[in-house]
Short mmCIF file of C-alpha atoms in Angstrom, two decimals:
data_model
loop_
_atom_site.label_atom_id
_atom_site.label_comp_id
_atom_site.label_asym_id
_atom_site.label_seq_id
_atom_site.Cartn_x
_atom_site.Cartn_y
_atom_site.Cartn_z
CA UNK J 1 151.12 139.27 72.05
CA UNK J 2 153.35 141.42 74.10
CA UNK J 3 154.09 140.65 77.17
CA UNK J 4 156.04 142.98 79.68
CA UNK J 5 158.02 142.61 82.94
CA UNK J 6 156.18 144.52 85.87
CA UNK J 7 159.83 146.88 85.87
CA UNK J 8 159.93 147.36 82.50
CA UNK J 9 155.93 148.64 82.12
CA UNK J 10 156.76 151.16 84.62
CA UNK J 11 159.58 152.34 83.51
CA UNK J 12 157.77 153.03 79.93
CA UNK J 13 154.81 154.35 81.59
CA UNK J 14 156.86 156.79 83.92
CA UNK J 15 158.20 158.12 80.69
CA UNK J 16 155.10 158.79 78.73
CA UNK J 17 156.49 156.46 75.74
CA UNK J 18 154.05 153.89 76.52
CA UNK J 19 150.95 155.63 76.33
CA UNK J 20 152.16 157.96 73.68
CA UNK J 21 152.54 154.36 71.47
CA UNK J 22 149.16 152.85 73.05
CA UNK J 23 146.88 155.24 71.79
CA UNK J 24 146.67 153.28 68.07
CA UNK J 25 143.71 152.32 66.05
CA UNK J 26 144.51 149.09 66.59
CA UNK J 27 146.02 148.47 70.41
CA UNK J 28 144.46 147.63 73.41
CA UNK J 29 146.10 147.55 76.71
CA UNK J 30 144.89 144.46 79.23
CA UNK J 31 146.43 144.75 82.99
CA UNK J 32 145.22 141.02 84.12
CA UNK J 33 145.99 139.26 87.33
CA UNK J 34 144.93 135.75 85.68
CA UNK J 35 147.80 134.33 84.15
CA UNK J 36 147.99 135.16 80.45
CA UNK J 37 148.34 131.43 79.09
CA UNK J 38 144.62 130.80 80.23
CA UNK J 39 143.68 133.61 78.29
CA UNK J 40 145.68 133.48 75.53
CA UNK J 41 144.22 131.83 72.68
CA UNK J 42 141.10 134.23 72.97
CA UNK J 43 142.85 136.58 72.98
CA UNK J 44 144.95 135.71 69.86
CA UNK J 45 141.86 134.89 68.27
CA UNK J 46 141.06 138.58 69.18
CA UNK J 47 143.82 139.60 67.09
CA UNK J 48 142.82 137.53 64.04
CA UNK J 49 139.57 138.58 63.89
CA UNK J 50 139.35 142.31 64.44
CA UNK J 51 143.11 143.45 63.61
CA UNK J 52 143.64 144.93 66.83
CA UNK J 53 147.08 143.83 68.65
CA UNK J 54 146.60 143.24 72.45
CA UNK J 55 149.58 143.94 75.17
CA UNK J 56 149.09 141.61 78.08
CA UNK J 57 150.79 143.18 81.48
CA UNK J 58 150.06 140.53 83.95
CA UNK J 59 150.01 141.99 87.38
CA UNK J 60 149.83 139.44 89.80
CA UNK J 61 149.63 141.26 93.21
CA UNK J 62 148.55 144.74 93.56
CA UNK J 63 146.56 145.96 90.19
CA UNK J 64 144.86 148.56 92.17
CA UNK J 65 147.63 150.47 94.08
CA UNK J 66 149.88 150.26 90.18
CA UNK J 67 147.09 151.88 88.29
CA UNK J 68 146.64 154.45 91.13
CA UNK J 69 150.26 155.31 91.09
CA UNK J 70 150.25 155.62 87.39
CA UNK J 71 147.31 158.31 87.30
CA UNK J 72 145.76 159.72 84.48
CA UNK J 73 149.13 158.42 82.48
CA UNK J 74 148.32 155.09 83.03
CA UNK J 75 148.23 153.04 79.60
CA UNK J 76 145.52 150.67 80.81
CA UNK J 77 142.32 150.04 78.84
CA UNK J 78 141.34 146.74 80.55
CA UNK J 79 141.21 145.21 83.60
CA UNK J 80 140.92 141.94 84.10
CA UNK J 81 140.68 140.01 87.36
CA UNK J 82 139.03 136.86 89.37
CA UNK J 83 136.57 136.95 92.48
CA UNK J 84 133.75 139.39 92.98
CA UNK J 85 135.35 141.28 95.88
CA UNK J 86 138.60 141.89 94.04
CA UNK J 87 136.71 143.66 91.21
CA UNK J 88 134.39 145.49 93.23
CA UNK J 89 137.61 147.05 94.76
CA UNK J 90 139.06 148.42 91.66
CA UNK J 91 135.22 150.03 91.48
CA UNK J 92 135.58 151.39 94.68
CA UNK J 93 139.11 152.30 94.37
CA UNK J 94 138.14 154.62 91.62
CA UNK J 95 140.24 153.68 88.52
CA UNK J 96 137.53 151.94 86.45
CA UNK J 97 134.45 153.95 83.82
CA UNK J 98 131.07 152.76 83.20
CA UNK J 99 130.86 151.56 79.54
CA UNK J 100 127.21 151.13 77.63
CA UNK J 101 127.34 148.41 75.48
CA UNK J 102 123.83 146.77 74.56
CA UNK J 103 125.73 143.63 73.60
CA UNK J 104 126.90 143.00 77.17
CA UNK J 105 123.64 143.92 78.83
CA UNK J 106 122.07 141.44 76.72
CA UNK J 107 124.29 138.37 77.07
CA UNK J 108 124.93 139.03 80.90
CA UNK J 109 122.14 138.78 83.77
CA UNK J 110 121.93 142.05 85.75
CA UNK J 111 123.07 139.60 88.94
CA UNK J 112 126.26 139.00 86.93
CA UNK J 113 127.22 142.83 85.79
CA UNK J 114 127.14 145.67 87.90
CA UNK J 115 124.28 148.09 88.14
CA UNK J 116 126.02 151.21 86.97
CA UNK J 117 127.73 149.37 84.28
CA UNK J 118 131.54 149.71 85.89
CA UNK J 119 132.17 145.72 85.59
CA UNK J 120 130.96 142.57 84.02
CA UNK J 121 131.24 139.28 84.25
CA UNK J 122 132.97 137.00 81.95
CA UNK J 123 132.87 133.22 82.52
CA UNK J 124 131.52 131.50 86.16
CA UNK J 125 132.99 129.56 88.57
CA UNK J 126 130.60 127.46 90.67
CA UNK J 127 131.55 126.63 94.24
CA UNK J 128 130.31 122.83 94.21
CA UNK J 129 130.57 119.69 96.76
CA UNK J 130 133.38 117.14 95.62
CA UNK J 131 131.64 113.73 96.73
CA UNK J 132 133.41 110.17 96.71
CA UNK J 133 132.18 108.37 93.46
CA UNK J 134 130.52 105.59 95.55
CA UNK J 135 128.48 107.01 97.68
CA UNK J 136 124.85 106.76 97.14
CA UNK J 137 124.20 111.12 97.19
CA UNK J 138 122.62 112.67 94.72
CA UNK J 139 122.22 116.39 96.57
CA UNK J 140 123.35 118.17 99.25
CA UNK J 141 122.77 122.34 100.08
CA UNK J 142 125.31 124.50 101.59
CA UNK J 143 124.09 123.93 105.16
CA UNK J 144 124.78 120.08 105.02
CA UNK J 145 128.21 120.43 105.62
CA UNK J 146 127.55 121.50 109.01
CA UNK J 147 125.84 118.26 109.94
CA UNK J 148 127.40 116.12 112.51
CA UNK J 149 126.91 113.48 110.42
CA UNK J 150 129.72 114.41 108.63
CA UNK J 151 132.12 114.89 111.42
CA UNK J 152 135.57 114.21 110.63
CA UNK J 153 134.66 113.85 106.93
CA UNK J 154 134.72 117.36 105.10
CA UNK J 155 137.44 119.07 103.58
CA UNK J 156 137.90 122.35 102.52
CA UNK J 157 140.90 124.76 101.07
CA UNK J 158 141.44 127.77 104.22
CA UNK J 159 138.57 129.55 104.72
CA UNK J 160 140.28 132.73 104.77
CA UNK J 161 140.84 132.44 100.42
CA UNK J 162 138.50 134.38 98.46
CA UNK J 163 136.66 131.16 97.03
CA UNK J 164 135.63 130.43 100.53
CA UNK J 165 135.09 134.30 102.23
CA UNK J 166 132.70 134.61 99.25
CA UNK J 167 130.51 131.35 100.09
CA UNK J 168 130.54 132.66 103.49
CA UNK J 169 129.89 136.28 102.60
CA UNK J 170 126.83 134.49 100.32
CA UNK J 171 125.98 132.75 103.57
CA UNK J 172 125.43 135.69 105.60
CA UNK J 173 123.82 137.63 102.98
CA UNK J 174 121.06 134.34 103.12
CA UNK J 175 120.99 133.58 106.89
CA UNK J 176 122.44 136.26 108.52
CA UNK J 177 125.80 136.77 110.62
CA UNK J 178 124.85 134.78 113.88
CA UNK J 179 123.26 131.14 111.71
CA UNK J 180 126.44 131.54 109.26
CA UNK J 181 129.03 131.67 112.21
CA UNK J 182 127.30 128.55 113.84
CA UNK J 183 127.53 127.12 110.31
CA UNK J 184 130.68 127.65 110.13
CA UNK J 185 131.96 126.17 113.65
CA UNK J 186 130.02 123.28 112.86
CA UNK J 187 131.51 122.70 109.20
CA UNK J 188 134.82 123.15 111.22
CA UNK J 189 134.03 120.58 113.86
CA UNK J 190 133.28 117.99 110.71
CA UNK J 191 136.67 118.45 108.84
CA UNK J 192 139.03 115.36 108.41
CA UNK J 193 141.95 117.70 108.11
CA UNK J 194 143.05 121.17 108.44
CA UNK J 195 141.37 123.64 106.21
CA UNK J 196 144.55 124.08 103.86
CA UNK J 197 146.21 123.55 100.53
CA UNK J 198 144.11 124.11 97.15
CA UNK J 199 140.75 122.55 95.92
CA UNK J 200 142.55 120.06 93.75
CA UNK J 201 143.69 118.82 97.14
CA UNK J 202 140.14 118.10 98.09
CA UNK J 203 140.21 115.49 95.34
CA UNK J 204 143.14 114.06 96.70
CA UNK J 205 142.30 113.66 100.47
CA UNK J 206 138.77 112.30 99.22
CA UNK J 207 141.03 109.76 97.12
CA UNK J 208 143.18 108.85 99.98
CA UNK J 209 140.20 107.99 102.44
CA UNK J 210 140.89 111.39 104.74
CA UNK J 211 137.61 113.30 103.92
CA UNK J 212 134.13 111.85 101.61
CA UNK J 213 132.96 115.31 101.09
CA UNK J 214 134.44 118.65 100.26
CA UNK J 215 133.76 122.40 99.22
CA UNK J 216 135.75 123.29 95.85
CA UNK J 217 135.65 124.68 92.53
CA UNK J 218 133.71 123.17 89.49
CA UNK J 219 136.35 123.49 86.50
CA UNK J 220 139.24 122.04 88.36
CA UNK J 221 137.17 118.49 88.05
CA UNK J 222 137.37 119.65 84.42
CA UNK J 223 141.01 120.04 84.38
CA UNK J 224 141.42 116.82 86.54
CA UNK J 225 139.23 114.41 84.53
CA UNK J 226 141.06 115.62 81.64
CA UNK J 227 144.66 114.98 82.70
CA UNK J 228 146.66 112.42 81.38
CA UNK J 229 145.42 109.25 81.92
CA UNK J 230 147.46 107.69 84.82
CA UNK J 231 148.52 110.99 86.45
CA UNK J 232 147.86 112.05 89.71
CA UNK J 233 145.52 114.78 89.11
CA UNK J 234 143.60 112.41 86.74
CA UNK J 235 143.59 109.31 89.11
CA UNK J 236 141.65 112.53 91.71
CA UNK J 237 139.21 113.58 89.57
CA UNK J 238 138.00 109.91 88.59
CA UNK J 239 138.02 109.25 92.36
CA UNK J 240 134.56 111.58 92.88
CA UNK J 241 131.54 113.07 91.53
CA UNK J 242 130.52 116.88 91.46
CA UNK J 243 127.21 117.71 93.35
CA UNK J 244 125.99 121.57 92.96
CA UNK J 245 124.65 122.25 96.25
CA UNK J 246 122.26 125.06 96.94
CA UNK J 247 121.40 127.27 100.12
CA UNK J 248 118.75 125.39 102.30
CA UNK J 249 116.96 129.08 103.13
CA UNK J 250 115.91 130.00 99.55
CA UNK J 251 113.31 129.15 97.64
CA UNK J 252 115.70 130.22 94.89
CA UNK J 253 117.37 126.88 94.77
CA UNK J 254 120.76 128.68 92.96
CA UNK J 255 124.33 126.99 93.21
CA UNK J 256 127.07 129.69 94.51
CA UNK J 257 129.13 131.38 91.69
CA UNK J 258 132.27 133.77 91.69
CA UNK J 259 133.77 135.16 88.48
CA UNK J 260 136.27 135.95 86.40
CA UNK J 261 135.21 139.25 85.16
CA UNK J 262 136.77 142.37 83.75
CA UNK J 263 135.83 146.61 83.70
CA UNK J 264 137.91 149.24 81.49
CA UNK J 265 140.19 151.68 83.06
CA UNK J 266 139.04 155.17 84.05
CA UNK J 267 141.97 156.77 82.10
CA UNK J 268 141.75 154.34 79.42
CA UNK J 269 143.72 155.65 76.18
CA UNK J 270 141.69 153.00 73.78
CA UNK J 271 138.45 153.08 75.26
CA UNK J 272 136.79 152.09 71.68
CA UNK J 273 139.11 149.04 71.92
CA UNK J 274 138.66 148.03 74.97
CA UNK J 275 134.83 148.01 74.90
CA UNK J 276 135.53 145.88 71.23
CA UNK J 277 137.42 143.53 73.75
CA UNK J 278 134.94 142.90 76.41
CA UNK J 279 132.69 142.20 73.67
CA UNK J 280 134.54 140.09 72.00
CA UNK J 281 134.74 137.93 75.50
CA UNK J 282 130.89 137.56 75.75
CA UNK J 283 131.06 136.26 72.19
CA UNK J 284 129.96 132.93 71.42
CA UNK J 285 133.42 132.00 70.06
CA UNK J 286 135.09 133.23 73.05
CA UNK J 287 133.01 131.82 75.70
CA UNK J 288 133.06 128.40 74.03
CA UNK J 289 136.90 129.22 73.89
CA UNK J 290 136.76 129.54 77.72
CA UNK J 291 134.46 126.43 78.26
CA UNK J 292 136.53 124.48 76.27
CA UNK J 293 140.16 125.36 77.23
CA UNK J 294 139.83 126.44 80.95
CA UNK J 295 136.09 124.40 81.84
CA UNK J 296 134.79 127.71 83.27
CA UNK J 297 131.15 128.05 83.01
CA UNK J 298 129.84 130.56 80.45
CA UNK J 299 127.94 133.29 81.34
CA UNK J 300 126.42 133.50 77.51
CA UNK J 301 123.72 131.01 77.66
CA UNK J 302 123.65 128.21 75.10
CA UNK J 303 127.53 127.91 74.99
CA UNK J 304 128.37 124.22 74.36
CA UNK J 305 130.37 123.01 77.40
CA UNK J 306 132.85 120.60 77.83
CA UNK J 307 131.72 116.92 77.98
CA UNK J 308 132.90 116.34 82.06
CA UNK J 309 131.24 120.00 82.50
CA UNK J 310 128.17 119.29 80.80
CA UNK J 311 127.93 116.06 83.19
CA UNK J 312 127.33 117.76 86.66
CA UNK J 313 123.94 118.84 84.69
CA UNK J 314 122.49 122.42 84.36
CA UNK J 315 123.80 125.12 86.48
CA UNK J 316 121.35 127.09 88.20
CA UNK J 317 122.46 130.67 90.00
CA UNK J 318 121.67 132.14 93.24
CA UNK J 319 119.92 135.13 91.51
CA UNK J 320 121.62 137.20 94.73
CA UNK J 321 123.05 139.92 93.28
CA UNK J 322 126.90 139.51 93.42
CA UNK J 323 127.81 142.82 95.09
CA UNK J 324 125.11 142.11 97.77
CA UNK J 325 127.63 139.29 98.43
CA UNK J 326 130.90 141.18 97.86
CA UNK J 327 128.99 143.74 100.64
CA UNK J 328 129.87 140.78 103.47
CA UNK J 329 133.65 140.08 103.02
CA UNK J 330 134.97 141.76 105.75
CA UNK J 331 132.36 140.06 108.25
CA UNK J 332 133.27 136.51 106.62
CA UNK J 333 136.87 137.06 107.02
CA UNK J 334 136.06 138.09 110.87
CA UNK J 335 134.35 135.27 111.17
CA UNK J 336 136.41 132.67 109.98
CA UNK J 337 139.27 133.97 112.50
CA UNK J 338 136.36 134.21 115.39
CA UNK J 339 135.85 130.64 114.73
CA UNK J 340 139.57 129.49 114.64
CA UNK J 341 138.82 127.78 111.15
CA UNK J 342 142.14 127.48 109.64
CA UNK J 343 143.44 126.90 112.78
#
């Protein structure tokens, strides 16, 4: 794999070399803003099986204003990125293509994919409850973390990260703006701490007494459980139990998801390669790949999952359509300032 220093891609692509030596048989260019170790064995296995050599330009801030400044000479074919709202910019930003590919409209639900085929979903990340191991709870919705009950015993990451704007975004699509900003003062009157730090943290505070419930991510339990025995992030994840909550106002009875997810460049030099890649990702090799190594849910049903996944039981989806929720962010971020949440 190639790998290439944000200065030195530009410098290429400003003088044409790049894309002149891109456009190969057997290259495909992937612009990702997840870091390329958690990708990288599928995508080596990529290379083994089909022949065609992947360069990985990790962009970590900014992927939509770099492939807007490179134009129509921009070498990307792929782009790859987490959260709902940040692909649904690079949509609306205009530098992705809609691709047909009856392999990805069959392995992906039309919630998970977008209606005129300009991104798709590649593995799920379920927005769960972190519960201390010993107490006697087997469910909880959404709405439960506003009840006084559990003043002074909630914890959360700020509310103002995507993980959290798009469970509130969710939130208003379900109940509206006015119920989801007395939700949220009330989840705010029931933290233990400030809403701060990352959702491994949650773990931690639970651990150390501060909080008994919390709002968090799915595979970090996965990562945590799986630590070396002994280490801190493995003496947090023994320390509770993962409860997939659901929104009290449905009768859908789904668990909130956000994505890692990926759409191919509107200029795209290797557009046959690129649709080979995205593909390849909804593959059952690759998505056991990504169960396996980075204990992200796959969106291919069937997919074996890792044993401390496969423990929090079946996941069920809100069937809301993810752009209906990506639709909300802005009012979600208002509301969490309105509110004073991180403050």
């Amino acid at each position: 794999m190639k790998l290439f220093s944000r200065a030195l891609l530009s410098a290429i692509a400003l003088s044409g070399l790049f894309t002149a030596a891109s456009a190969q048989a057997n290259e495909v260019n992937l612009y990702t803003t997840r870091e390329p170790g958690l990708i990288q064995p599928i995508i080596e296995q990529f290379k083994t099986d089909t022949g065609i050599n992947v360069n990985t330009v990790f962009v970590k801030d900014g992927l939509l204003e770099r492939v807007k400044a490179e134009g129509d000479k921009s070498p990307a074919d792929v782009l790859m990125t987490v959260d709902i709202g940040n692909l649904i910019d690079l949509v609306q930003g205009g530098i992705t293509q809609p691709v047909e590919s009856k392999t990805l409209t069959e392995v992906i639900p039309a919630n998970l994919r977008g209606a005129d085929n300009h991104w798709y979903a590649l593995s799920l990340r379920d927005r769960v409850a972190y519960v201390a191991k010993e107490l006697n709870i087997d469910s909880l919705t959404y709405e439960d973390f506003a009840d006084p009950k559990w003043k002074g015993k909630v914890c959360i990451r700020s509310g103002q990260h995507p993980y959290n704007t798009a469970l509130i975004a969710a939130m208003i699509a379900h109940n509206g703006v006015e119920a989801t900003e007395t939700w949220l003062e009330g989840v705010k009157a029931n933290l233990g701490r400030k809403a701060a730090g990352g959702d491994r943290d949650v773990a931690r505070d639970i651990l150390g007494g501060i909080c008994d419930i919390g709002i968090a991510n799915a595979y970090y339990v996965g990562r945590m459980k799986n630590a070396e025995p002994g280490s801190d992030n493995h003496k947090w994840g023994q320390a509770i139990k993962v409860i997939r909550p659901t929104f009290a106002s449905t009768k859908s009875q789904g668990t909130h998801v956000n994505i890692s997810g990926a759409a191919v460049a509107k200029y795209a030099p290797n557009k046959d390669n690129a649709l080979a890649l995205l593909e390849y990702l909804v593959s059952d090799k690759a998505q056991q790949m990504y169960a396996q190594a980075n204990y992200e849910y796959p969106v291919r049903a069937g997919v074996k999952l890792d044993p401390v996944v496969a423990s929090f039981g079946p996941l069920k989806v809100d069937p809301l359509p993810l752009v209906e929720i990506a639709k909300h962010r802005k009012e979600a971020s208002k509301l969490v300032d309105k509110v004073g949440f991180d403050q």
